mmCIF file of C-alpha atoms in Angstrom:
data_model
loop_
_atom_site.group_PDB
_atom_site.id
_atom_site.type_symbol
_atom_site.label_atom_id
_atom_site.label_comp_id
_atom_site.label_asym_id
_atom_site.label_seq_id
_atom_site.Cartn_x
_atom_site.Cartn_y
_atom_site.Cartn_z
ATOM 1 C CA MET A 18 9.182 -8.064 -3.760
ATOM 2 C CA VAL A 19 6.476 -10.018 -4.809
ATOM 3 C CA VAL A 20 7.006 -12.957 -1.329
ATOM 4 C CA ARG A 21 6.744 -9.966 1.000
ATOM 5 C CA ASP A 22 3.730 -8.611 -1.355
ATOM 6 C CA ARG A 23 2.579 -12.510 -0.949
ATOM 7 C CA ASN A 24 3.129 -12.514 2.868
ATOM 8 C CA LYS A 25 0.672 -8.555 3.237
ATOM 9 C CA HIS A 26 -1.819 -10.317 1.896
ATOM 10 C CA ARG A 27 -1.586 -13.204 2.673
ATOM 11 C CA GLN A 28 -1.679 -11.795 7.445
ATOM 12 C CA ASN A 29 -4.472 -9.375 5.536
ATOM 13 C CA MET A 30 -7.082 -12.508 4.601
ATOM 14 C CA ILE A 31 -6.282 -14.121 8.098
ATOM 15 C CA ASN A 32 -7.297 -10.441 9.326
ATOM 16 C CA LEU A 33 -10.673 -10.436 6.917
ATOM 17 C CA GLU A 34 -12.365 -14.196 7.560
ATOM 18 C CA ARG A 35 -11.512 -13.158 11.491
ATOM 19 C CA ASN A 36 -13.486 -9.433 11.697
ATOM 20 C CA MET A 37 -16.240 -10.689 8.383
ATOM 21 C CA GLY A 38 -15.383 -14.108 8.078
ATOM 22 C CA ARG A 39 -14.996 -16.141 4.339
ATOM 23 C CA GLU A 40 -18.532 -14.262 3.697
ATOM 24 C CA ALA A 41 -16.543 -11.607 2.661
ATOM 25 C CA PHE A 42 -13.703 -13.259 0.629
ATOM 26 C CA ASN A 43 -14.141 -12.511 -3.347
ATOM 27 C CA GLU A 44 -14.880 -15.570 -5.504
ATOM 28 C CA GLY A 45 -11.437 -17.723 -6.129
ATOM 29 C CA ALA A 46 -9.980 -15.898 -2.075
ATOM 30 C CA GLU A 47 -7.658 -18.329 -0.019
ATOM 31 C CA ILE A 48 -5.777 -17.410 2.031
ATOM 32 C CA MET A 49 -1.922 -18.757 0.905
ATOM 33 C CA PRO A 50 0.742 -20.771 2.342
ATOM 34 C CA LEU A 51 3.277 -18.529 3.623
ATOM 35 C CA ALA A 52 5.570 -17.670 0.910
ATOM 36 C CA ASN A 53 9.349 -18.129 1.360
ATOM 37 C CA TYR A 54 12.935 -16.897 -0.294
ATOM 38 C CA SER A 55 12.847 -20.226 -2.468
ATOM 39 C CA GLN A 56 9.680 -19.550 -3.857
ATOM 40 C CA LEU A 57 8.401 -17.428 -5.456
ATOM 41 C CA ALA A 58 -6.534 23.358 4.363
ATOM 42 C CA PRO A 59 -5.840 23.749 8.461
ATOM 43 C CA HIS A 60 -9.343 25.571 9.014
ATOM 44 C CA ASP A 61 -10.626 23.032 7.242
ATOM 45 C CA LYS A 62 -9.074 20.506 9.023
ATOM 46 C CA ARG A 63 -7.743 19.448 5.503
ATOM 47 C CA GLN A 64 -3.854 18.924 4.933
ATOM 48 C CA ALA A 65 -0.804 18.317 3.652
ATOM 49 C CA GLU A 66 2.415 15.399 4.371
ATOM 50 C CA MET A 67 5.235 16.054 1.106
ATOM 51 C CA LEU A 68 6.330 12.870 0.253
ATOM 52 C CA THR A 69 9.901 11.067 -1.169
ATOM 53 C CA ASP A 70 10.318 9.035 -2.840
ATOM 54 C CA GLU A 71 12.414 5.934 -2.025
ATOM 55 C CA ALA A 72 14.709 3.797 -3.888
ATOM 56 C CA GLY A 73 13.688 4.128 -6.670
ATOM 57 C CA ASP A 74 9.983 4.452 -7.157
ATOM 58 C CA GLN A 75 9.862 1.491 -4.620
ATOM 59 C CA TYR A 76 7.506 3.334 -2.600
ATOM 60 C CA TRP A 77 7.434 7.009 -1.055
ATOM 61 C CA ALA A 78 7.384 7.636 2.361
ATOM 62 C CA GLY A 79 6.155 10.859 4.427
ATOM 63 C CA ASN A 80 6.264 11.909 8.796
ATOM 64 C CA ILE A 81 4.419 11.576 11.551
ATOM 65 C CA ALA A 82 4.698 12.391 15.227
ATOM 66 C CA ILE A 83 4.406 9.614 18.220
ATOM 67 C CA GLY A 84 3.763 10.691 21.850
ATOM 68 C CA THR A 85 4.277 13.838 23.475
ATOM 69 C CA PRO A 86 6.974 15.501 22.817
ATOM 70 C CA GLY A 87 6.104 14.077 19.331
ATOM 71 C CA LYS A 88 9.169 11.954 17.533
ATOM 72 C CA THR A 89 9.474 12.035 14.243
ATOM 73 C CA PHE A 90 9.261 8.751 12.021
ATOM 74 C CA LEU A 91 9.392 8.568 8.203
ATOM 75 C CA ILE A 92 6.286 5.669 7.848
ATOM 76 C CA ASP A 93 5.352 4.388 4.466
ATOM 77 C CA PHE A 94 1.503 5.039 4.257
ATOM 78 C CA ASP A 95 0.101 1.791 2.775
ATOM 79 C CA THR A 96 -3.573 1.132 1.647
ATOM 80 C CA GLY A 97 -2.798 -1.872 1.545
ATOM 81 C CA SER A 98 -2.337 -2.313 4.812
ATOM 82 C CA ALA A 99 -4.378 -1.847 8.569
ATOM 83 C CA ASP A 100 -2.466 -0.912 11.437
ATOM 84 C CA LEU A 101 0.695 1.629 12.748
ATOM 85 C CA TRP A 102 3.834 0.120 13.545
ATOM 86 C CA VAL A 103 7.523 1.626 14.520
ATOM 87 C CA PRO A 104 10.626 -0.344 15.185
ATOM 88 C CA SER A 105 10.633 0.453 19.890
ATOM 89 C CA VAL A 106 13.518 0.889 21.939
ATOM 90 C CA ASN A 107 13.781 -2.145 23.156
ATOM 91 C CA CYS A 108 14.252 -4.078 19.499
ATOM 92 C CA THR A 109 18.260 -4.385 19.455
ATOM 93 C CA SER A 110 18.406 -6.724 16.606
ATOM 94 C CA SER A 111 21.268 -5.000 13.428
ATOM 95 C CA TYR A 112 17.634 -4.320 11.521
ATOM 96 C CA CYS A 113 17.060 -1.184 13.623
ATOM 97 C CA SER A 114 19.564 0.196 13.799
ATOM 98 C CA GLN A 115 19.898 2.761 11.412
ATOM 99 C CA LYS A 116 16.088 3.264 12.265
ATOM 100 C CA ASP A 117 14.769 5.903 15.102
ATOM 101 C CA LYS A 118 12.744 4.255 18.355
ATOM 102 C CA TYR A 119 9.826 5.154 19.717
ATOM 103 C CA ASN A 120 10.383 4.976 24.020
ATOM 104 C CA PRO A 121 6.894 4.943 25.954
ATOM 105 C CA ALA A 122 9.258 6.403 28.638
ATOM 106 C CA THR A 123 9.429 9.080 27.046
ATOM 107 C CA SER A 124 6.201 9.587 25.851
ATOM 108 C CA SER A 125 3.754 11.035 28.826
ATOM 109 C CA SER A 126 0.469 10.864 25.953
ATOM 110 C CA GLY A 127 1.967 6.133 25.159
ATOM 111 C CA SER A 128 -0.296 3.962 27.034
ATOM 112 C CA HIS A 129 0.639 -0.243 26.851
ATOM 113 C CA LYS A 130 -2.577 -1.827 26.607
ATOM 114 C CA THR A 131 -2.808 -5.997 26.425
ATOM 115 C CA GLY A 132 -2.073 -8.430 23.653
ATOM 116 C CA SER A 133 0.620 -8.664 21.019
ATOM 117 C CA PHE A 134 0.796 -7.328 17.794
ATOM 118 C CA SER A 135 3.248 -10.659 15.013
ATOM 119 C CA ILE A 136 3.230 -10.833 11.338
ATOM 120 C CA GLN A 137 5.040 -13.677 10.068
ATOM 121 C CA TYR A 138 7.128 -13.362 7.390
ATOM 122 C CA GLY A 139 8.495 -15.380 4.586
ATOM 123 C CA ASP A 140 11.704 -16.093 5.126
ATOM 124 C CA GLY A 141 11.114 -16.929 9.334
ATOM 125 C CA SER A 142 11.663 -13.812 10.673
ATOM 126 C CA THR A 143 9.198 -11.126 11.841
ATOM 127 C CA VAL A 144 7.311 -8.034 13.186
ATOM 128 C CA SER A 145 6.224 -8.163 16.272
ATOM 129 C CA GLY A 146 6.195 -6.083 19.637
ATOM 130 C CA PRO A 147 3.234 -4.713 21.824
ATOM 131 C CA VAL A 148 0.558 -2.813 21.609
ATOM 132 C CA TYR A 149 -0.370 1.251 23.374
ATOM 133 C CA THR A 150 -2.179 4.597 22.618
ATOM 134 C CA ASP A 151 -0.315 6.978 21.233
ATOM 135 C CA THR A 152 -0.974 10.637 20.136
ATOM 136 C CA VAL A 153 0.234 10.293 16.599
ATOM 137 C CA SER A 154 0.125 13.374 13.721
ATOM 138 C CA VAL A 155 1.100 13.321 10.640
ATOM 139 C CA ALA A 156 0.829 16.986 8.918
ATOM 140 C CA GLY A 157 -0.871 18.781 11.284
ATOM 141 C CA ILE A 158 -3.206 16.656 11.899
ATOM 142 C CA THR A 159 -3.750 15.236 15.223
ATOM 143 C CA VAL A 160 -4.962 11.954 16.666
ATOM 144 C CA LYS A 161 -5.534 11.070 20.678
ATOM 145 C CA ASN A 162 -5.279 6.630 21.713
ATOM 146 C CA GLN A 163 -4.743 6.120 19.035
ATOM 147 C CA TYR A 164 -4.092 1.890 19.028
ATOM 148 C CA PHE A 165 -0.177 0.728 17.327
ATOM 149 C CA SER A 166 2.431 -1.900 17.737
ATOM 150 C CA PRO A 167 6.035 -0.229 18.724
ATOM 151 C CA VAL A 168 8.270 -3.930 17.224
ATOM 152 C CA ASN A 169 10.365 -5.261 18.925
ATOM 153 C CA THR A 170 11.734 -7.120 16.444
ATOM 154 C CA ILE A 171 11.866 -6.636 12.416
ATOM 155 C CA SER A 172 12.043 -8.950 9.265
ATOM 156 C CA PRO A 173 15.191 -8.159 7.616
ATOM 157 C CA SER A 174 13.362 -7.110 4.412
ATOM 158 C CA PHE A 175 12.643 -4.020 6.315
ATOM 159 C CA GLY A 176 15.991 -3.525 7.490
ATOM 160 C CA PRO A 177 17.746 -1.934 4.458
ATOM 161 C CA GLN A 178 14.651 0.675 3.520
ATOM 162 C CA ALA A 179 15.071 4.127 4.745
ATOM 163 C CA ASP A 180 11.723 4.056 6.134
ATOM 164 C CA ASP A 181 10.855 2.934 10.225
ATOM 165 C CA GLY A 182 7.116 1.809 10.072
ATOM 166 C CA ILE A 183 4.302 1.733 7.983
ATOM 167 C CA LEU A 184 1.224 3.410 8.279
ATOM 168 C CA GLY A 185 -1.547 2.049 6.857
ATOM 169 C CA LEU A 186 -5.682 3.709 5.611
ATOM 170 C CA ALA A 187 -7.060 0.111 4.325
ATOM 171 C CA PHE A 188 -10.039 -0.105 6.085
ATOM 172 C CA PRO A 189 -10.561 -1.625 10.275
ATOM 173 C CA ALA A 190 -11.643 -4.886 8.852
ATOM 174 C CA ILE A 191 -7.788 -5.944 8.417
ATOM 175 C CA SER A 192 -6.879 -4.866 10.994
ATOM 176 C CA ASN A 193 -4.007 -7.271 12.333
ATOM 177 C CA LEU A 194 -4.586 -5.781 15.768
ATOM 178 C CA GLY A 195 -8.661 -5.487 15.903
ATOM 179 C CA GLN A 196 -8.274 -1.394 15.902
ATOM 180 C CA SER A 197 -9.299 1.760 14.007
ATOM 181 C CA PRO A 198 -6.659 2.481 11.802
ATOM 182 C CA TRP A 199 -5.667 6.202 12.155
ATOM 183 C CA PHE A 200 -6.729 7.471 9.600
ATOM 184 C CA ASN A 201 -10.507 6.441 10.920
ATOM 185 C CA THR A 202 -9.922 7.747 13.508
ATOM 186 C CA ALA A 203 -8.383 11.009 12.543
ATOM 187 C CA LYS A 204 -12.649 11.361 11.080
ATOM 188 C CA LYS A 205 -13.898 10.398 14.627
ATOM 189 C CA GLN A 206 -12.396 12.602 16.310
ATOM 190 C CA GLY A 207 -12.820 15.365 14.397
ATOM 191 C CA ALA A 208 -9.893 15.409 13.336
ATOM 192 C CA VAL A 209 -10.096 16.115 9.256
ATOM 193 C CA LYS A 210 -13.556 17.233 8.074
ATOM 194 C CA ASN A 211 -13.967 14.754 5.842
ATOM 195 C CA GLY A 212 -12.924 10.988 5.112
ATOM 196 C CA VAL A 213 -10.698 11.648 1.975
ATOM 197 C CA PHE A 214 -7.134 11.637 1.323
ATOM 198 C CA GLY A 215 -5.676 12.075 -2.485
ATOM 199 C CA PHE A 216 -2.052 10.210 -3.855
ATOM 200 C CA LYS A 217 0.212 12.321 -5.670
ATOM 201 C CA LEU A 218 2.420 9.368 -6.932
ATOM 202 C CA ALA A 219 6.107 10.933 -8.442
ATOM 203 C CA LYS A 220 9.727 11.501 -8.797
ATOM 204 C CA SER A 221 9.192 14.968 -6.537
ATOM 205 C CA GLY A 222 6.305 16.552 -5.860
ATOM 206 C CA SER A 223 4.933 13.260 -4.459
ATOM 207 C CA GLU A 224 1.886 13.222 -1.948
ATOM 208 C CA LEU A 225 -0.477 12.937 0.895
ATOM 209 C CA TYR A 226 -4.027 14.826 1.236
ATOM 210 C CA LEU A 227 -5.706 14.398 4.390
ATOM 211 C CA GLY A 228 -9.029 15.121 4.503
ATOM 212 C CA GLY A 229 -10.245 15.589 1.316
ATOM 213 C CA THR A 230 -8.235 16.282 -2.020
ATOM 214 C CA ASP A 231 -5.471 18.709 -3.883
ATOM 215 C CA SER A 232 -7.447 20.322 -6.273
ATOM 216 C CA SER A 233 -3.926 22.253 -7.567
ATOM 217 C CA LEU A 234 -2.367 18.509 -8.572
ATOM 218 C CA TYR A 235 -5.237 17.171 -11.152
ATOM 219 C CA THR A 236 -7.429 18.453 -13.914
ATOM 220 C CA GLY A 237 -10.370 17.846 -14.467
ATOM 221 C CA SER A 238 -13.456 15.700 -11.658
ATOM 222 C CA ILE A 239 -11.794 13.087 -10.308
ATOM 223 C CA GLU A 240 -14.214 9.979 -11.384
ATOM 224 C CA TYR A 241 -15.183 7.551 -8.912
ATOM 225 C CA HIS A 242 -15.666 3.819 -8.566
ATOM 226 C CA ALA A 243 -17.368 2.060 -5.501
ATOM 227 C CA VAL A 244 -16.154 -0.047 -3.142
ATOM 228 C CA THR A 245 -17.031 -3.675 -3.224
ATOM 229 C CA GLY A 246 -15.193 -5.429 -1.551
ATOM 230 C CA SER A 247 -14.599 -5.656 2.374
ATOM 231 C CA GLY A 248 -11.250 -4.294 4.360
ATOM 232 C CA PHE A 249 -9.927 -3.768 0.900
ATOM 233 C CA TRP A 250 -10.296 -0.386 -1.837
ATOM 234 C CA GLN A 251 -11.470 -2.940 -4.303
ATOM 235 C CA ILE A 252 -13.253 -0.945 -7.161
ATOM 236 C CA LYS A 253 -14.905 -4.118 -9.739
ATOM 237 C CA GLY A 254 -15.003 -3.802 -13.792
ATOM 238 C CA ALA A 255 -11.577 -3.115 -14.347
ATOM 239 C CA SER A 256 -10.032 -4.064 -17.996
ATOM 240 C CA LEU A 257 -7.514 -4.516 -20.097
ATOM 241 C CA LEU A 258 -7.186 -6.679 -21.749
ATOM 242 C CA VAL A 259 -10.309 -8.710 -19.566
ATOM 243 C CA GLY A 260 -12.317 -7.439 -17.463
ATOM 244 C CA SER A 261 -10.865 -8.176 -13.668
ATOM 245 C CA ASN A 262 -11.540 -6.586 -9.652
ATOM 246 C CA THR A 263 -9.306 -4.171 -8.613
ATOM 247 C CA ILE A 264 -7.310 -3.734 -4.938
ATOM 248 C CA ILE A 265 -5.413 -0.559 -5.608
ATOM 249 C CA ASP A 266 -2.598 -0.256 -3.080
ATOM 250 C CA SER A 267 -0.248 2.332 -2.225
ATOM 251 C CA GLY A 268 2.333 -0.055 -0.512
ATOM 252 C CA THR A 269 2.590 -2.019 -3.714
ATOM 253 C CA THR A 270 5.956 -1.287 -5.769
ATOM 254 C CA ILE A 271 4.220 -3.074 -9.153
ATOM 255 C CA ILE A 272 0.767 -3.809 -10.291
ATOM 256 C CA TYR A 273 -0.238 -8.156 -9.865
ATOM 257 C CA GLY A 274 -2.865 -10.117 -12.281
ATOM 258 C CA PRO A 275 -3.654 -14.137 -12.004
ATOM 259 C CA PRO A 276 -1.007 -15.256 -14.111
ATOM 260 C CA SER A 277 -2.869 -16.501 -17.281
ATOM 261 C CA GLN A 278 -4.641 -13.611 -17.545
ATOM 262 C CA VAL A 279 -1.276 -11.510 -17.426
ATOM 263 C CA ALA A 280 0.052 -14.285 -19.551
ATOM 264 C CA ALA A 281 -2.143 -12.714 -21.943
ATOM 265 C CA PHE A 282 -2.002 -9.529 -22.367
ATOM 266 C CA TYR A 283 1.968 -10.501 -23.010
ATOM 267 C CA LYS A 284 1.719 -11.872 -26.245
ATOM 268 C CA ASN A 285 0.091 -9.202 -27.046
ATOM 269 C CA ILE A 286 3.845 -7.707 -27.193
ATOM 270 C CA PRO A 287 6.344 -8.644 -29.573
ATOM 271 C CA GLY A 288 9.047 -10.137 -28.178
ATOM 272 C CA SER A 289 8.074 -10.505 -25.049
ATOM 273 C CA GLU A 290 9.345 -14.169 -22.265
ATOM 274 C CA VAL A 291 9.141 -14.944 -19.244
ATOM 275 C CA TYR A 292 11.449 -14.075 -17.750
ATOM 276 C CA ASP A 293 11.413 -15.499 -13.967
ATOM 277 C CA SER A 294 7.751 -17.998 -13.077
ATOM 278 C CA ASN A 295 8.396 -18.680 -9.726
ATOM 279 C CA ALA A 296 7.873 -14.168 -9.553
ATOM 280 C CA GLY A 297 5.409 -14.222 -12.616
ATOM 281 C CA PHE A 298 7.647 -11.447 -13.896
ATOM 282 C CA TYR A 299 8.457 -10.924 -17.759
ATOM 283 C CA SER A 300 11.362 -9.428 -20.329
ATOM 284 C CA PHE A 301 10.281 -7.615 -23.450
ATOM 285 C CA PRO A 302 12.386 -5.686 -25.887
ATOM 286 C CA CYS A 303 13.168 -2.699 -24.582
ATOM 287 C CA ALA A 304 12.837 -1.009 -28.134
ATOM 288 C CA SER A 305 9.983 -1.325 -28.319
ATOM 289 C CA THR A 306 8.629 -1.053 -24.969
ATOM 290 C CA PRO A 307 4.585 -0.340 -24.258
ATOM 291 C CA VAL A 308 3.208 3.038 -24.770
ATOM 292 C CA ASN A 309 -0.067 1.863 -24.999
ATOM 293 C CA VAL A 310 -0.785 -0.075 -21.706
ATOM 294 C CA ALA A 311 -4.147 0.830 -19.970
ATOM 295 C CA PHE A 312 -6.630 0.309 -17.031
ATOM 296 C CA SER A 313 -9.878 1.572 -17.832
ATOM 297 C CA TRP A 314 -13.504 0.787 -15.322
ATOM 298 C CA GLY A 315 -16.489 1.965 -17.850
ATOM 299 C CA GLY A 316 -15.230 5.875 -17.733
ATOM 300 C CA LYS A 317 -11.630 6.922 -18.978
ATOM 301 C CA THR A 318 -8.804 5.336 -19.779
ATOM 302 C CA TRP A 319 -6.208 5.489 -17.379
ATOM 303 C CA THR A 320 -2.838 4.749 -19.748
ATOM 304 C CA ILE A 321 0.674 3.548 -18.044
ATOM 305 C CA SER A 322 3.264 6.209 -19.730
ATOM 306 C CA ALA A 323 6.036 4.059 -21.239
ATOM 307 C CA ALA A 324 8.877 4.797 -18.620
ATOM 308 C CA ASN A 325 6.769 3.550 -15.635
ATOM 309 C CA PHE A 326 5.618 0.368 -17.236
ATOM 310 C CA ASN A 327 9.826 -0.160 -18.002
ATOM 311 C CA LEU A 328 11.128 -2.085 -14.743
ATOM 312 C CA GLY A 329 14.756 -1.861 -16.282
ATOM 313 C CA LYS A 330 16.563 -4.265 -18.582
ATOM 314 C CA VAL A 331 18.446 -7.373 -17.993
ATOM 315 C CA THR A 332 19.523 -8.288 -21.315
ATOM 316 C CA ALA A 333 21.439 -5.691 -23.547
ATOM 317 C CA THR A 334 18.146 -5.323 -25.537
ATOM 318 C CA GLN A 335 15.387 -7.312 -22.803
ATOM 319 C CA CYS A 336 13.636 -4.859 -20.560
ATOM 320 C CA VAL A 337 11.115 -6.241 -17.012
ATOM 321 C CA GLY A 338 7.967 -5.343 -17.648
ATOM 322 C CA ALA A 339 5.314 -4.067 -14.427
ATOM 323 C CA ILE A 340 3.247 -6.623 -14.434
ATOM 324 C CA ALA A 341 3.445 -9.750 -12.918
ATOM 325 C CA GLY A 342 1.843 -12.760 -13.172
ATOM 326 C CA GLN A 343 1.216 -13.980 -8.929
ATOM 327 C CA ASP A 344 -1.731 -16.150 -7.250
ATOM 328 C CA LEU A 345 -1.808 -13.485 -3.993
ATOM 329 C CA GLY A 346 -4.755 -15.181 -2.573
ATOM 330 C CA LEU A 347 -7.180 -12.072 -2.780
ATOM 331 C CA GLY A 348 -9.925 -13.965 -6.423
ATOM 332 C CA SER A 349 -9.392 -16.167 -9.031
ATOM 333 C CA ASN A 350 -10.310 -11.981 -10.771
ATOM 334 C CA THR A 351 -8.616 -9.498 -9.095
ATOM 335 C CA TRP A 352 -5.797 -7.256 -10.069
ATOM 336 C CA LEU A 353 -3.490 -6.157 -7.616
ATOM 337 C CA LEU A 354 -2.349 -2.314 -8.831
ATOM 338 C CA GLY A 355 0.821 -0.759 -7.269
ATOM 339 C CA ASP A 356 2.357 1.949 -7.766
ATOM 340 C CA SER A 357 3.035 1.366 -11.051
ATOM 341 C CA PHE A 358 -0.020 2.597 -12.004
ATOM 342 C CA MET A 359 -0.627 5.533 -9.039
ATOM 343 C CA LYS A 360 2.683 7.438 -10.566
ATOM 344 C CA ASN A 361 -0.132 7.510 -14.150
ATOM 345 C CA VAL A 362 -2.440 9.407 -11.544
ATOM 346 C CA TYR A 363 -4.325 10.797 -9.206
ATOM 347 C CA SER A 364 -5.290 8.766 -6.481
ATOM 348 C CA ALA A 365 -8.699 9.807 -4.267
ATOM 349 C CA PHE A 366 -9.834 7.722 -1.418
ATOM 350 C CA SER A 367 -12.908 7.985 0.224
ATOM 351 C CA PHE A 368 -14.247 7.039 3.143
ATOM 352 C CA ASP A 369 -17.258 8.936 3.293
ATOM 353 C CA SER A 370 -19.162 7.078 -0.129
ATOM 354 C CA ASN A 371 -17.108 4.275 -0.443
ATOM 355 C CA SER A 372 -15.512 5.081 -3.421
ATOM 356 C CA VAL A 373 -12.047 5.115 -5.214
ATOM 357 C CA GLY A 374 -11.417 7.691 -8.012
ATOM 358 C CA PHE A 375 -8.902 8.774 -10.292
ATOM 359 C CA ALA A 376 -7.408 11.974 -11.684
ATOM 360 C CA THR A 377 -5.710 13.586 -14.535
ATOM 361 C CA LEU A 378 -1.962 14.709 -13.620
ATOM 362 C CA LYS A 379 -1.881 18.658 -14.197
#
């Protein structure tokens, strides 16, 4: 999990440098070496896609359709990346054997483009393939000529997962394809009225709402904060124990912070200790799981429930915490808030106002 997260954001930094230049980097940000496993409503043009909780809260997935006629794929919707890929019929490895596959020969709207798509993972395997455009629909919202990759090779880490691929919901600046991500294309083509989407992540009743937010799932107003970083859903001024930048990433399971700040955080939990120094995980006494871990951006305080902070037992008495210390190369004072945080709030992402917002779940 840590290796995949680190290498995803390594590739994002490479794409950001290529598309925007190094001046777009946060202070202290760098392109890290590759990690490996020995290291660390319809008329309003809005619609909801129901999501399923996969692999014990590791990610949430929903259906999309690609091609004409549409072929259905189960997809991980990822706010921390900006590209769409699914396996192709030319992926013959065992890692693709249980997945749905795209066949360009059966889609009347598909078109092969120049170039290629490739991401290197830390175990030496890759996700790579050609570049195509085709019609892509999510929750009845249809986009034409969307760039994506039907990959021929796939990382072993994706093989056991239930989802077929990933649809990125971040900014074009970190696109590995160098093209408009699906939701941005939907806004350009008028397929959605508003450039806003919202998430509810839970054991059941999870949802990705496109073209706005679903007010039936939260109470009160949404507290928005301006995005400060290029490419990422990054907001500034969070406080846990110290002030920091944060990146909100639905494609990351846990919460990552600078190692020194995370170490300082766990010093406030009696009985906590380093569990995995390479991955940055800490354990703490299960009987005293903290109930007041929270983030704030100067407004409301957003608390992480004890159930969401506790990732499970590692001994009879010690449990692992959902906050890990890891340098992902995103900046010297940057936190990455994944699903362990997002499960506690309704999250809204606005391209229109360039902001991220949170509201209290019903």
